[in-house]
PDB file of N, CA and C in Angstrom:
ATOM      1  N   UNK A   1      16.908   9.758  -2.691  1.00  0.00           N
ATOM      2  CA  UNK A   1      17.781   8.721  -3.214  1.00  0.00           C
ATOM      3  C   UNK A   1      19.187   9.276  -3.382  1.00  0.00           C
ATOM      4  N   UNK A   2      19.834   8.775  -3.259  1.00  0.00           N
ATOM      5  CA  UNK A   2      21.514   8.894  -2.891  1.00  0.00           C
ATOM      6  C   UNK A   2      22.283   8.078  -4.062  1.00  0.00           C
ATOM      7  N   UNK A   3      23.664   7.730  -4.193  1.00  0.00           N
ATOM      8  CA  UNK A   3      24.341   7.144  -5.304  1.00  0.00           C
ATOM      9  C   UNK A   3      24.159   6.222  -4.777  1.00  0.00           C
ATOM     10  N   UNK A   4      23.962   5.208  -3.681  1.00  0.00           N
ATOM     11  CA  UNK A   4      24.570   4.105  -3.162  1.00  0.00           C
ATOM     12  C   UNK A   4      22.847   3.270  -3.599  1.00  0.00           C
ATOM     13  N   UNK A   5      22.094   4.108  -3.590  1.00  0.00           N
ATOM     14  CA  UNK A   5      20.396   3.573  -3.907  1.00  0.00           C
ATOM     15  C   UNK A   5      19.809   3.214  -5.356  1.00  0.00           C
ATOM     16  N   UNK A   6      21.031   4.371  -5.803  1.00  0.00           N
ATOM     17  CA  UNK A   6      21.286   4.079  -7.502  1.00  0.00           C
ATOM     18  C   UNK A   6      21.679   2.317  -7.547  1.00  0.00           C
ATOM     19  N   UNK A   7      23.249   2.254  -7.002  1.00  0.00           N
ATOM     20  CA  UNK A   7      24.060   1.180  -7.083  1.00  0.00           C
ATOM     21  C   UNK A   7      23.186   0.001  -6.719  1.00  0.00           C
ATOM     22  N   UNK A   8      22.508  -0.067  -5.725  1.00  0.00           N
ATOM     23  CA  UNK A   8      21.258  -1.387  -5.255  1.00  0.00           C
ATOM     24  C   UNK A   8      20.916  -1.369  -6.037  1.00  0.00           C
ATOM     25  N   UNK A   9      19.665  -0.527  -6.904  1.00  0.00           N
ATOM     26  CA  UNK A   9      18.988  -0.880  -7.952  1.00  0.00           C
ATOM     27  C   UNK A   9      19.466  -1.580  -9.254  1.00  0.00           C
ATOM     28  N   UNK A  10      21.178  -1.014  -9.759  1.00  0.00           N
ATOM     29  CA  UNK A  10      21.484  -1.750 -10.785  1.00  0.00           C
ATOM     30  C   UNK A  10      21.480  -2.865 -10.293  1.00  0.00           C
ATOM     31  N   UNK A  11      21.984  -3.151  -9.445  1.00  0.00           N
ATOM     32  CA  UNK A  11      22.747  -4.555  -9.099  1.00  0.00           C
ATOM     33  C   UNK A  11      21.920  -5.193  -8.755  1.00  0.00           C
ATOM     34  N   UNK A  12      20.650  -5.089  -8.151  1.00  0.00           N
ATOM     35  CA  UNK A  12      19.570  -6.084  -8.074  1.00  0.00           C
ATOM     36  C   UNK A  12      18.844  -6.274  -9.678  1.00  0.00           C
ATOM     37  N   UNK A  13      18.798  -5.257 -10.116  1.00  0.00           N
ATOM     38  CA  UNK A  13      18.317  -5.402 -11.551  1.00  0.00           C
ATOM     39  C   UNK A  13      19.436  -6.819 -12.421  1.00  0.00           C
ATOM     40  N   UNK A  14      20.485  -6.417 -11.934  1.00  0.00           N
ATOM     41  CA  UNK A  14      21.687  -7.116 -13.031  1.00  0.00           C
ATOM     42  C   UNK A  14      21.522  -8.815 -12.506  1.00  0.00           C
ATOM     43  N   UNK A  15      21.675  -8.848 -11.243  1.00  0.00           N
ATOM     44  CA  UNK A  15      21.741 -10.412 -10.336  1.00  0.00           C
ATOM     45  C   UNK A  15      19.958 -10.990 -10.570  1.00  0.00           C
ATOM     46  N   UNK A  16      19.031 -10.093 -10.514  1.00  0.00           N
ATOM     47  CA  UNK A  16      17.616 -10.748 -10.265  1.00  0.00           C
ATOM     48  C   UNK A  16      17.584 -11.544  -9.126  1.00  0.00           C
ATOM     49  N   UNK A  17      18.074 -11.497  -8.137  1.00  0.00           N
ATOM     50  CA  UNK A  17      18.033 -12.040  -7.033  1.00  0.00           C
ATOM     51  C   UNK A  17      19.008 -11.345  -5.528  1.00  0.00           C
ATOM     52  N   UNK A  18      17.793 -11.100  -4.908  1.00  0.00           N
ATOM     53  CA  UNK A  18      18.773  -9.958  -3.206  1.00  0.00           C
ATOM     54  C   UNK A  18      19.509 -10.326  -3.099  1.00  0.00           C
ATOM     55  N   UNK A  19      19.791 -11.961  -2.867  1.00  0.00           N
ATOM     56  CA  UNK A  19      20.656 -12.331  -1.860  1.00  0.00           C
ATOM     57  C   UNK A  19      21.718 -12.444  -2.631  1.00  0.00           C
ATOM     58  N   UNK A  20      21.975 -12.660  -3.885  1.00  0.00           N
ATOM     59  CA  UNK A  20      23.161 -12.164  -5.093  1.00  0.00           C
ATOM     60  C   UNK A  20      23.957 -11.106  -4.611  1.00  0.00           C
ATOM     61  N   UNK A  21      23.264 -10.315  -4.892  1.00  0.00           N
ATOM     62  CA  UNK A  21      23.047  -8.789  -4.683  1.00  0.00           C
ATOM     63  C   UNK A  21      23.516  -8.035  -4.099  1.00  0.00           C
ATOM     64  N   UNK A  22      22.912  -8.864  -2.507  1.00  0.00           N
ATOM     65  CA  UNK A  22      23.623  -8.162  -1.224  1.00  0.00           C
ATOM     66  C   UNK A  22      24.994  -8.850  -1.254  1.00  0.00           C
ATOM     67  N   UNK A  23      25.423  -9.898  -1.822  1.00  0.00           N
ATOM     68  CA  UNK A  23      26.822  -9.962  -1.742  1.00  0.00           C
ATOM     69  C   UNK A  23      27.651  -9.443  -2.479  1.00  0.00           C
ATOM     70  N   UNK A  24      27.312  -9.273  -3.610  1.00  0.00           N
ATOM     71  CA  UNK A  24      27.990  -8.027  -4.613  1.00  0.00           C
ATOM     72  C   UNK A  24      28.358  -6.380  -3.714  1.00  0.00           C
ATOM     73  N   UNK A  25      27.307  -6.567  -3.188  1.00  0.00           N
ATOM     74  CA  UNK A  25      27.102  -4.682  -2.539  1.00  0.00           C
ATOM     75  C   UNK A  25      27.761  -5.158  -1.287  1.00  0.00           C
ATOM     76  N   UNK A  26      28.133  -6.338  -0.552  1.00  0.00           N
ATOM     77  CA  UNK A  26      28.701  -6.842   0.657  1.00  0.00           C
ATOM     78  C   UNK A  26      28.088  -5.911   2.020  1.00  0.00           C
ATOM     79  N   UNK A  27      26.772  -6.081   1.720  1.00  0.00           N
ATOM     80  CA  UNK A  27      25.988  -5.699   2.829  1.00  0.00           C
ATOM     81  C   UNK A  27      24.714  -7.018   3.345  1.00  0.00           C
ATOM     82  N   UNK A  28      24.302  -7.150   4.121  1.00  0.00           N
ATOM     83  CA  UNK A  28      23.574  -8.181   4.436  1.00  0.00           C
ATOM     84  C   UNK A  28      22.314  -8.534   3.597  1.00  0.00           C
ATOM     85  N   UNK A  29      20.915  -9.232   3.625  1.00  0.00           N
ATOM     86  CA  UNK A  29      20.269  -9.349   2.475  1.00  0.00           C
ATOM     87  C   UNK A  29      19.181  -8.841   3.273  1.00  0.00           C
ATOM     88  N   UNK A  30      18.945  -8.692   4.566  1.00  0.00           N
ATOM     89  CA  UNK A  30      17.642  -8.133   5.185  1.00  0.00           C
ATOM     90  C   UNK A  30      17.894  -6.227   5.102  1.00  0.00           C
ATOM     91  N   UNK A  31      19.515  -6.002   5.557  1.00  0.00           N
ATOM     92  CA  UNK A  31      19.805  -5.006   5.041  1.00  0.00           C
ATOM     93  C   UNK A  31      19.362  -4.192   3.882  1.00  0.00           C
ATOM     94  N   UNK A  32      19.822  -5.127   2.377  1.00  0.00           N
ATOM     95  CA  UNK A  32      18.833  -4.614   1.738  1.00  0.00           C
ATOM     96  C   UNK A  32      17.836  -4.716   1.117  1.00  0.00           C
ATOM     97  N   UNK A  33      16.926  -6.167   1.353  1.00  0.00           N
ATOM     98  CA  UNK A  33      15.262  -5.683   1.085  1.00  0.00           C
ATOM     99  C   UNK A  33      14.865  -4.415   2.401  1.00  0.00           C
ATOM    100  N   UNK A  34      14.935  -4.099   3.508  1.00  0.00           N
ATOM    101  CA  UNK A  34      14.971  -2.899   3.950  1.00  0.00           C
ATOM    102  C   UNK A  34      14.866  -2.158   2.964  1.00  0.00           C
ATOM    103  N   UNK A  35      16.353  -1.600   2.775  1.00  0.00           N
ATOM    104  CA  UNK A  35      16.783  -0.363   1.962  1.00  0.00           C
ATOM    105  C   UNK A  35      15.274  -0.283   0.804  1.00  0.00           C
ATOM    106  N   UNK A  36      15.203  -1.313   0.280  1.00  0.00           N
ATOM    107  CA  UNK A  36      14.547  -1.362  -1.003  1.00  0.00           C
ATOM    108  C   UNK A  36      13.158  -0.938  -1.023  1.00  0.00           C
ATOM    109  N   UNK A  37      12.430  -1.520   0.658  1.00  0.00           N
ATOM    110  CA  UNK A  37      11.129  -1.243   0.838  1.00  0.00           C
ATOM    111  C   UNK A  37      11.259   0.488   1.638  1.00  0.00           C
ATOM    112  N   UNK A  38      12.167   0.773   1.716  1.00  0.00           N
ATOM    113  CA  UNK A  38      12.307   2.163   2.257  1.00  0.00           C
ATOM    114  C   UNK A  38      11.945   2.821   1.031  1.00  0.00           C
ATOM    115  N   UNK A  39      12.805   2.169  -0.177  1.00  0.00           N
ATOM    116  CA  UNK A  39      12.572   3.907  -1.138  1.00  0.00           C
ATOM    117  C   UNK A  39      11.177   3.236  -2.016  1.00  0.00           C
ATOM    118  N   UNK A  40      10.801   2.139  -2.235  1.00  0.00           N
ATOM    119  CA  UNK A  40       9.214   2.057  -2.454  1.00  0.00           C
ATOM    120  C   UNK A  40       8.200   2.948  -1.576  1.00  0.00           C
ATOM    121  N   UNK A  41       8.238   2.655  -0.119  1.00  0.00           N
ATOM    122  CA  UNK A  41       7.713   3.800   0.834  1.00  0.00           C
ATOM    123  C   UNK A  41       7.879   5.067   0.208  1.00  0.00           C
ATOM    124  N   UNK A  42       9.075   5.627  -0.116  1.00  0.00           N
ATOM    125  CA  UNK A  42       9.864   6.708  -0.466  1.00  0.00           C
ATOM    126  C   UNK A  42       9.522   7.370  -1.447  1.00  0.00           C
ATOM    127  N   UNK A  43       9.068   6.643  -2.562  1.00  0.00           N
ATOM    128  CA  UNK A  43       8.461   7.046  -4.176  1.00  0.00           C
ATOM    129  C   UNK A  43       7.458   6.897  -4.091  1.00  0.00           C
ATOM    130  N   UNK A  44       6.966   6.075  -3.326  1.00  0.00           N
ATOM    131  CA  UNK A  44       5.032   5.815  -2.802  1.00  0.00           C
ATOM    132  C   UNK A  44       4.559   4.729  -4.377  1.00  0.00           C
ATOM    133  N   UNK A  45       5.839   4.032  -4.774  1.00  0.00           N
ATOM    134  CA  UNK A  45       5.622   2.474  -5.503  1.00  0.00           C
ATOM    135  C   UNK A  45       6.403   1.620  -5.671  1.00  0.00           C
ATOM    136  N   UNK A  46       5.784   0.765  -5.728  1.00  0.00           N
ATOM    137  CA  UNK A  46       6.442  -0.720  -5.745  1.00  0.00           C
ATOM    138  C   UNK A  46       7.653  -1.095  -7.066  1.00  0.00           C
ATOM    139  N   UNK A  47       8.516  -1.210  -6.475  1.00  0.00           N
ATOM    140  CA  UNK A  47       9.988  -1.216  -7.793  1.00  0.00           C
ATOM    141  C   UNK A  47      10.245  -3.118  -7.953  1.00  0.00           C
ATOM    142  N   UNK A  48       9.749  -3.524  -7.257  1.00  0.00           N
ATOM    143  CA  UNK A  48       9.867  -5.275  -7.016  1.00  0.00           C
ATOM    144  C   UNK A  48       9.336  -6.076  -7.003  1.00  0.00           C
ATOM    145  N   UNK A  49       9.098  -7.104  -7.490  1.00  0.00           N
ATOM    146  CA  UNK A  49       7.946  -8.334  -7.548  1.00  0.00           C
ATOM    147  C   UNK A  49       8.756  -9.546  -7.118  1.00  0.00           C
ATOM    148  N   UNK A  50       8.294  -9.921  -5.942  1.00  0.00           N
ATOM    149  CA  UNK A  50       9.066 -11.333  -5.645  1.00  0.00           C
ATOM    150  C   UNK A  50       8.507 -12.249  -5.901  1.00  0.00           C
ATOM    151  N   UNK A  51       9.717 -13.286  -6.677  1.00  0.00           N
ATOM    152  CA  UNK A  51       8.976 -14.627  -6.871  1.00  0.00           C
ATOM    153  C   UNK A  51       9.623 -15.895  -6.069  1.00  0.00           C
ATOM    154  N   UNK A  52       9.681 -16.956  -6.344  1.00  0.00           N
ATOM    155  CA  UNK A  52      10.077 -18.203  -5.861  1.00  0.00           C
ATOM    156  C   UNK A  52      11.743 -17.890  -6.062  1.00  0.00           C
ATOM    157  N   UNK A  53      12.114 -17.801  -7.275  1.00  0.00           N
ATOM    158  CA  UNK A  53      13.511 -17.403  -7.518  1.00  0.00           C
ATOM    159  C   UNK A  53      13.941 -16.083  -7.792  1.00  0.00           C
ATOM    160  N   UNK A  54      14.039 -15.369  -7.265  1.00  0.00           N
ATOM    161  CA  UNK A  54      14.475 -14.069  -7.442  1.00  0.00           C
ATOM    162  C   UNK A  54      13.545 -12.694  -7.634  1.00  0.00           C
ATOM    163  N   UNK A  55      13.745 -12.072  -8.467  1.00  0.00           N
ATOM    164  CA  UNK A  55      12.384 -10.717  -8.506  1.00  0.00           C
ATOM    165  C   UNK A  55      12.832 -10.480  -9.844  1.00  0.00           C
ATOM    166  N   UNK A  56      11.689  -9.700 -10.352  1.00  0.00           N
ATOM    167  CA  UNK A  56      10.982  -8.943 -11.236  1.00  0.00           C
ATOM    168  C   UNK A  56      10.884  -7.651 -10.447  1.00  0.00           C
ATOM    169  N   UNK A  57      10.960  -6.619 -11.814  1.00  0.00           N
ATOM    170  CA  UNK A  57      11.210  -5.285 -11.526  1.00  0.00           C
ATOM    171  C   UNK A  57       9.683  -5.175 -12.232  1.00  0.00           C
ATOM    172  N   UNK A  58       9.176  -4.209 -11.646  1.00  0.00           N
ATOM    173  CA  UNK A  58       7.669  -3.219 -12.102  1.00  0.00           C
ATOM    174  C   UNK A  58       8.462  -2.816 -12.665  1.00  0.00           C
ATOM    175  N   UNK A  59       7.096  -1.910 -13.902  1.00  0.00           N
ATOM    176  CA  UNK A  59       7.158  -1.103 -14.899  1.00  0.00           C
ATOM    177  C   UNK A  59       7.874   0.059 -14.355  1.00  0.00           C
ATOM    178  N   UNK A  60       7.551   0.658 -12.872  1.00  0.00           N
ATOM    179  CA  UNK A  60       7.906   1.648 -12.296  1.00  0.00           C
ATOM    180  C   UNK A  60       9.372   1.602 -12.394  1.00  0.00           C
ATOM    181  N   UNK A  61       9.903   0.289 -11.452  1.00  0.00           N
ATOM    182  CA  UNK A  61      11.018   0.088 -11.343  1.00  0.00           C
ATOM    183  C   UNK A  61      11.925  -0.315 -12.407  1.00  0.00           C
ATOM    184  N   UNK A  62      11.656  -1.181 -13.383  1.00  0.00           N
ATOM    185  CA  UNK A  62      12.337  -0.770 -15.132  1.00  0.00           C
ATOM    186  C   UNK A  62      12.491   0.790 -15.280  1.00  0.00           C
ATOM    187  N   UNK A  63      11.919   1.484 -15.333  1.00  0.00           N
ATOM    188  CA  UNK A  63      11.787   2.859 -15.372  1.00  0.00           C
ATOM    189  C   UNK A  63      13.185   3.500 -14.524  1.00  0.00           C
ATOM    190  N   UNK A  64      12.777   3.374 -12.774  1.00  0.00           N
ATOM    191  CA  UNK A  64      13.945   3.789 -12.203  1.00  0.00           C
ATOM    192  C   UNK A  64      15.313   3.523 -13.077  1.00  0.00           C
ATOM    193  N   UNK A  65      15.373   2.495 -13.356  1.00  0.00           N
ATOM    194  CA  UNK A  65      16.820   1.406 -13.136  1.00  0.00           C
ATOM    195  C   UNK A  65      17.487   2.018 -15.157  1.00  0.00           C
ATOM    196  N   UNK A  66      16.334   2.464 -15.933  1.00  0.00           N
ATOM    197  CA  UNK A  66      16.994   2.856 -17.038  1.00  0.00           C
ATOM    198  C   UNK A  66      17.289   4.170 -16.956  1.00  0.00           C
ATOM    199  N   UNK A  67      16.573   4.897 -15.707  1.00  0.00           N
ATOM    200  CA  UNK A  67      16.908   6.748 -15.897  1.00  0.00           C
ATOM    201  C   UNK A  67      18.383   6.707 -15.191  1.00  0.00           C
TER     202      UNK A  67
END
């Protein structure tokens, strides 16, 4: 994880919704659910729960997003 993986995580944490998100970070929104399912792969867990409107962060991912 890098600073810029930091910066996704707040900012999806802060918006609750990618496509917010990715316009805040002014990168595309497939861009970054990518990014996002990379560092789940990456940590070997799930940081995201998608719903109808936006996401929920796992316990894991609360975790990331306060260290």
């Amino acid at each position: 994880m890098d600073e810029k993986d930091w910066l996704i995580l707040q900012t999806v944490y802060k918006e609750r919704n990618i496509t917010k998100a990715a316009e805040q970070l002014y990168i595309s929104q497939p861009s970054l659910t990518y990014r996002i399912q990379q560092l789940e792969q990456e940590l070997g867990v799930k940081i995201l729960s998608r719903r109808k409107r936006g996401v929920d962060f796992t316990q894991e991912g609360e975790y990331l997003v306060q260290y």
